[in-house]
Amino acid sequence: SSDLSGYEIVISNARGDDAVVTVDEQHSGDWAVLDESQEGEKIDASTYRYSLRVPGEGSAKVSYSVRVSW
């Protein structure tokens, strides 16, 4: 059996300086990222990581879909 889910992550930065924010998404089972708005990296069997550059006093967004089978 499998399940397809979509996610959107928005990070806001209230400071005046740009920042790089690391976002770790956790998934269990046999999973695969299908579509993503920016490239991420599989860290281990349950973690997928995005590094977002967030402008000062602005925001950044990443969206992706993942299929999980069990």
mmCIF file with all atom_site columns, C-alpha atoms in Angstrom:
data_model
loop_
_atom_site.group_PDB
_atom_site.id
_atom_site.type_symbol
_atom_site.label_atom_id
_atom_site.label_alt_id
_atom_site.label_comp_id
_atom_site.label_asym_id
_atom_site.label_entity_id
_atom_site.label_seq_id
_atom_site.pdbx_PDB_ins_code
_atom_site.Cartn_x
_atom_site.Cartn_y
_atom_site.Cartn_z
_atom_site.occupancy
_atom_site.B_iso_or_equiv
_atom_site.pdbx_formal_charge
_atom_site.auth_seq_id
_atom_site.auth_comp_id
_atom_site.auth_asym_id
_atom_site.auth_atom_id
_atom_site.pdbx_PDB_model_num
ATOM 1  C CA . SER A 1 1  ? 0.000  0.000  0.000  1.00 0.00 ? 1  SER A CA 1
ATOM 2  C CA . SER A 1 2  ? 1.211  3.570  -0.615 1.00 0.00 ? 2  SER A CA 1
ATOM 3  C CA . ASP A 1 3  ? 0.218  7.149  0.132  1.00 0.00 ? 3  ASP A CA 1
ATOM 4  C CA . LEU A 1 4  ? 1.014  10.373 -1.768 1.00 0.00 ? 4  LEU A CA 1
ATOM 5  C CA . SER A 1 5  ? 1.254  13.598 0.265  1.00 0.00 ? 5  SER A CA 1
ATOM 6  C CA . GLY A 1 6  ? 2.134  17.185 -0.629 1.00 0.00 ? 6  GLY A CA 1
ATOM 7  C CA . TYR A 1 7  ? 3.811  19.720 1.644  1.00 0.00 ? 7  TYR A CA 1
ATOM 8  C CA . GLU A 1 8  ? 4.613  23.431 1.540  1.00 0.00 ? 8  GLU A CA 1
ATOM 9  C CA . ILE A 1 9  ? 7.022  24.998 4.028  1.00 0.00 ? 9  ILE A CA 1
ATOM 10 C CA . VAL A 1 10 ? 7.293  28.771 4.442  1.00 0.00 ? 10 VAL A CA 1
ATOM 11 C CA . ILE A 1 11 ? 10.067 30.312 6.553  1.00 0.00 ? 11 ILE A CA 1
ATOM 12 C CA . SER A 1 12 ? 9.925  34.018 7.492  1.00 0.00 ? 12 SER A CA 1
ATOM 13 C CA . ASN A 1 13 ? 12.868 36.157 8.549  1.00 0.00 ? 13 ASN A CA 1
ATOM 14 C CA . ALA A 1 14 ? 12.123 39.234 10.684 1.00 0.00 ? 14 ALA A CA 1
ATOM 15 C CA . ARG A 1 15 ? 15.787 40.224 10.918 1.00 0.00 ? 15 ARG A CA 1
ATOM 16 C CA . GLY A 1 16 ? 17.390 42.630 8.486  1.00 0.00 ? 16 GLY A CA 1
ATOM 17 C CA . ASP A 1 17 ? 20.102 40.191 7.399  1.00 0.00 ? 17 ASP A CA 1
ATOM 18 C CA . ASP A 1 18 ? 19.728 37.264 5.004  1.00 0.00 ? 18 ASP A CA 1
ATOM 19 C CA . ALA A 1 19 ? 19.828 33.822 6.613  1.00 0.00 ? 19 ALA A CA 1
ATOM 20 C CA . VAL A 1 20 ? 20.244 30.215 5.538  1.00 0.00 ? 20 VAL A CA 1
ATOM 21 C CA . VAL A 1 21 ? 17.803 27.909 7.315  1.00 0.00 ? 21 VAL A CA 1
ATOM 22 C CA . THR A 1 22 ? 18.080 24.119 7.350  1.00 0.00 ? 22 THR A CA 1
ATOM 23 C CA . VAL A 1 23 ? 14.764 22.269 7.280  1.00 0.00 ? 23 VAL A CA 1
ATOM 24 C CA . ASP A 1 24 ? 14.791 18.527 8.049  1.00 0.00 ? 24 ASP A CA 1
ATOM 25 C CA . GLU A 1 25 ? 11.669 16.595 7.069  1.00 0.00 ? 25 GLU A CA 1
ATOM 26 C CA . GLN A 1 26 ? 11.119 13.165 8.652  1.00 0.00 ? 26 GLN A CA 1
ATOM 27 C CA . HIS A 1 27 ? 9.451  10.288 6.791  1.00 0.00 ? 27 HIS A CA 1
ATOM 28 C CA . SER A 1 28 ? 8.975  6.665  7.781  1.00 0.00 ? 28 SER A CA 1
ATOM 29 C CA . GLY A 1 29 ? 8.564  3.543  5.699  1.00 0.00 ? 29 GLY A CA 1
ATOM 30 C CA . ASP A 1 30 ? 9.784  3.259  2.117  1.00 0.00 ? 30 ASP A CA 1
ATOM 31 C CA . TRP A 1 31 ? 9.523  6.821  0.809  1.00 0.00 ? 31 TRP A CA 1
ATOM 32 C CA . ALA A 1 32 ? 10.537 8.829  -2.254 1.00 0.00 ? 32 ALA A CA 1
ATOM 33 C CA . VAL A 1 33 ? 10.340 12.546 -3.016 1.00 0.00 ? 33 VAL A CA 1
ATOM 34 C CA . LEU A 1 34 ? 8.583  12.928 -6.371 1.00 0.00 ? 34 LEU A CA 1
ATOM 35 C CA . ASP A 1 35 ? 8.362  16.663 -7.111 1.00 0.00 ? 35 ASP A CA 1
ATOM 36 C CA . GLU A 1 36 ? 10.111 19.529 -5.343 1.00 0.00 ? 36 GLU A CA 1
ATOM 37 C CA . SER A 1 37 ? 10.366 23.255 -5.957 1.00 0.00 ? 37 SER A CA 1
ATOM 38 C CA . GLN A 1 38 ? 14.054 23.186 -5.051 1.00 0.00 ? 38 GLN A CA 1
ATOM 39 C CA . GLU A 1 39 ? 16.497 20.333 -4.723 1.00 0.00 ? 39 GLU A CA 1
ATOM 40 C CA . GLY A 1 40 ? 16.893 18.733 -1.329 1.00 0.00 ? 40 GLY A CA 1
ATOM 41 C CA . GLU A 1 41 ? 19.171 16.003 -0.019 1.00 0.00 ? 41 GLU A CA 1
ATOM 42 C CA . LYS A 1 42 ? 18.425 12.602 1.483  1.00 0.00 ? 42 LYS A CA 1
ATOM 43 C CA . ILE A 1 43 ? 20.421 12.511 4.744  1.00 0.00 ? 43 ILE A CA 1
ATOM 44 C CA . ASP A 1 44 ? 19.503 9.042  6.012  1.00 0.00 ? 44 ASP A CA 1
ATOM 45 C CA . ALA A 1 45 ? 16.696 6.478  5.848  1.00 0.00 ? 45 ALA A CA 1
ATOM 46 C CA . SER A 1 46 ? 14.177 8.855  7.449  1.00 0.00 ? 46 SER A CA 1
ATOM 47 C CA . THR A 1 47 ? 15.470 12.417 6.827  1.00 0.00 ? 47 THR A CA 1
ATOM 48 C CA . TYR A 1 48 ? 15.262 14.706 3.798  1.00 0.00 ? 48 TYR A CA 1
ATOM 49 C CA . ARG A 1 49 ? 16.927 18.132 4.106  1.00 0.00 ? 49 ARG A CA 1
ATOM 50 C CA . TYR A 1 50 ? 16.354 21.489 2.452  1.00 0.00 ? 50 TYR A CA 1
ATOM 51 C CA . SER A 1 51 ? 18.599 24.540 2.853  1.00 0.00 ? 51 SER A CA 1
ATOM 52 C CA . LEU A 1 52 ? 16.589 27.709 2.315  1.00 0.00 ? 52 LEU A CA 1
ATOM 53 C CA . ARG A 1 53 ? 18.131 31.123 1.754  1.00 0.00 ? 53 ARG A CA 1
ATOM 54 C CA . VAL A 1 54 ? 15.723 33.525 3.449  1.00 0.00 ? 54 VAL A CA 1
ATOM 55 C CA . PRO A 1 55 ? 16.114 37.227 2.642  1.00 0.00 ? 55 PRO A CA 1
ATOM 56 C CA . GLY A 1 56 ? 16.169 39.772 5.460  1.00 0.00 ? 56 GLY A CA 1
ATOM 57 C CA . GLU A 1 57 ? 12.632 40.894 6.323  1.00 0.00 ? 57 GLU A CA 1
ATOM 58 C CA . GLY A 1 58 ? 11.310 38.395 3.781  1.00 0.00 ? 58 GLY A CA 1
ATOM 59 C CA . SER A 1 59 ? 10.366 34.754 3.391  1.00 0.00 ? 59 SER A CA 1
ATOM 60 C CA . ALA A 1 60 ? 11.273 31.639 1.432  1.00 0.00 ? 60 ALA A CA 1
ATOM 61 C CA . LYS A 1 61 ? 9.142  28.679 0.424  1.00 0.00 ? 61 LYS A CA 1
ATOM 62 C CA . VAL A 1 62 ? 9.738  25.089 -0.626 1.00 0.00 ? 62 VAL A CA 1
ATOM 63 C CA . SER A 1 63 ? 7.061  22.638 -1.707 1.00 0.00 ? 63 SER A CA 1
ATOM 64 C CA . TYR A 1 64 ? 7.355  18.928 -2.398 1.00 0.00 ? 64 TYR A CA 1
ATOM 65 C CA . SER A 1 65 ? 5.395  15.718 -2.713 1.00 0.00 ? 65 SER A CA 1
ATOM 66 C CA . VAL A 1 66 ? 6.409  12.375 -1.282 1.00 0.00 ? 66 VAL A CA 1
ATOM 67 C CA . ARG A 1 67 ? 5.160  8.838  -1.842 1.00 0.00 ? 67 ARG A CA 1
ATOM 68 C CA . VAL A 1 68 ? 5.332  6.547  1.186  1.00 0.00 ? 68 VAL A CA 1
ATOM 69 C CA . SER A 1 69 ? 4.911  2.788  0.807  1.00 0.00 ? 69 SER A CA 1
ATOM 70 C CA . TRP A 1 70 ? 4.542  0.255  3.569  1.00 0.00 ? 70 TRP A CA 1
#
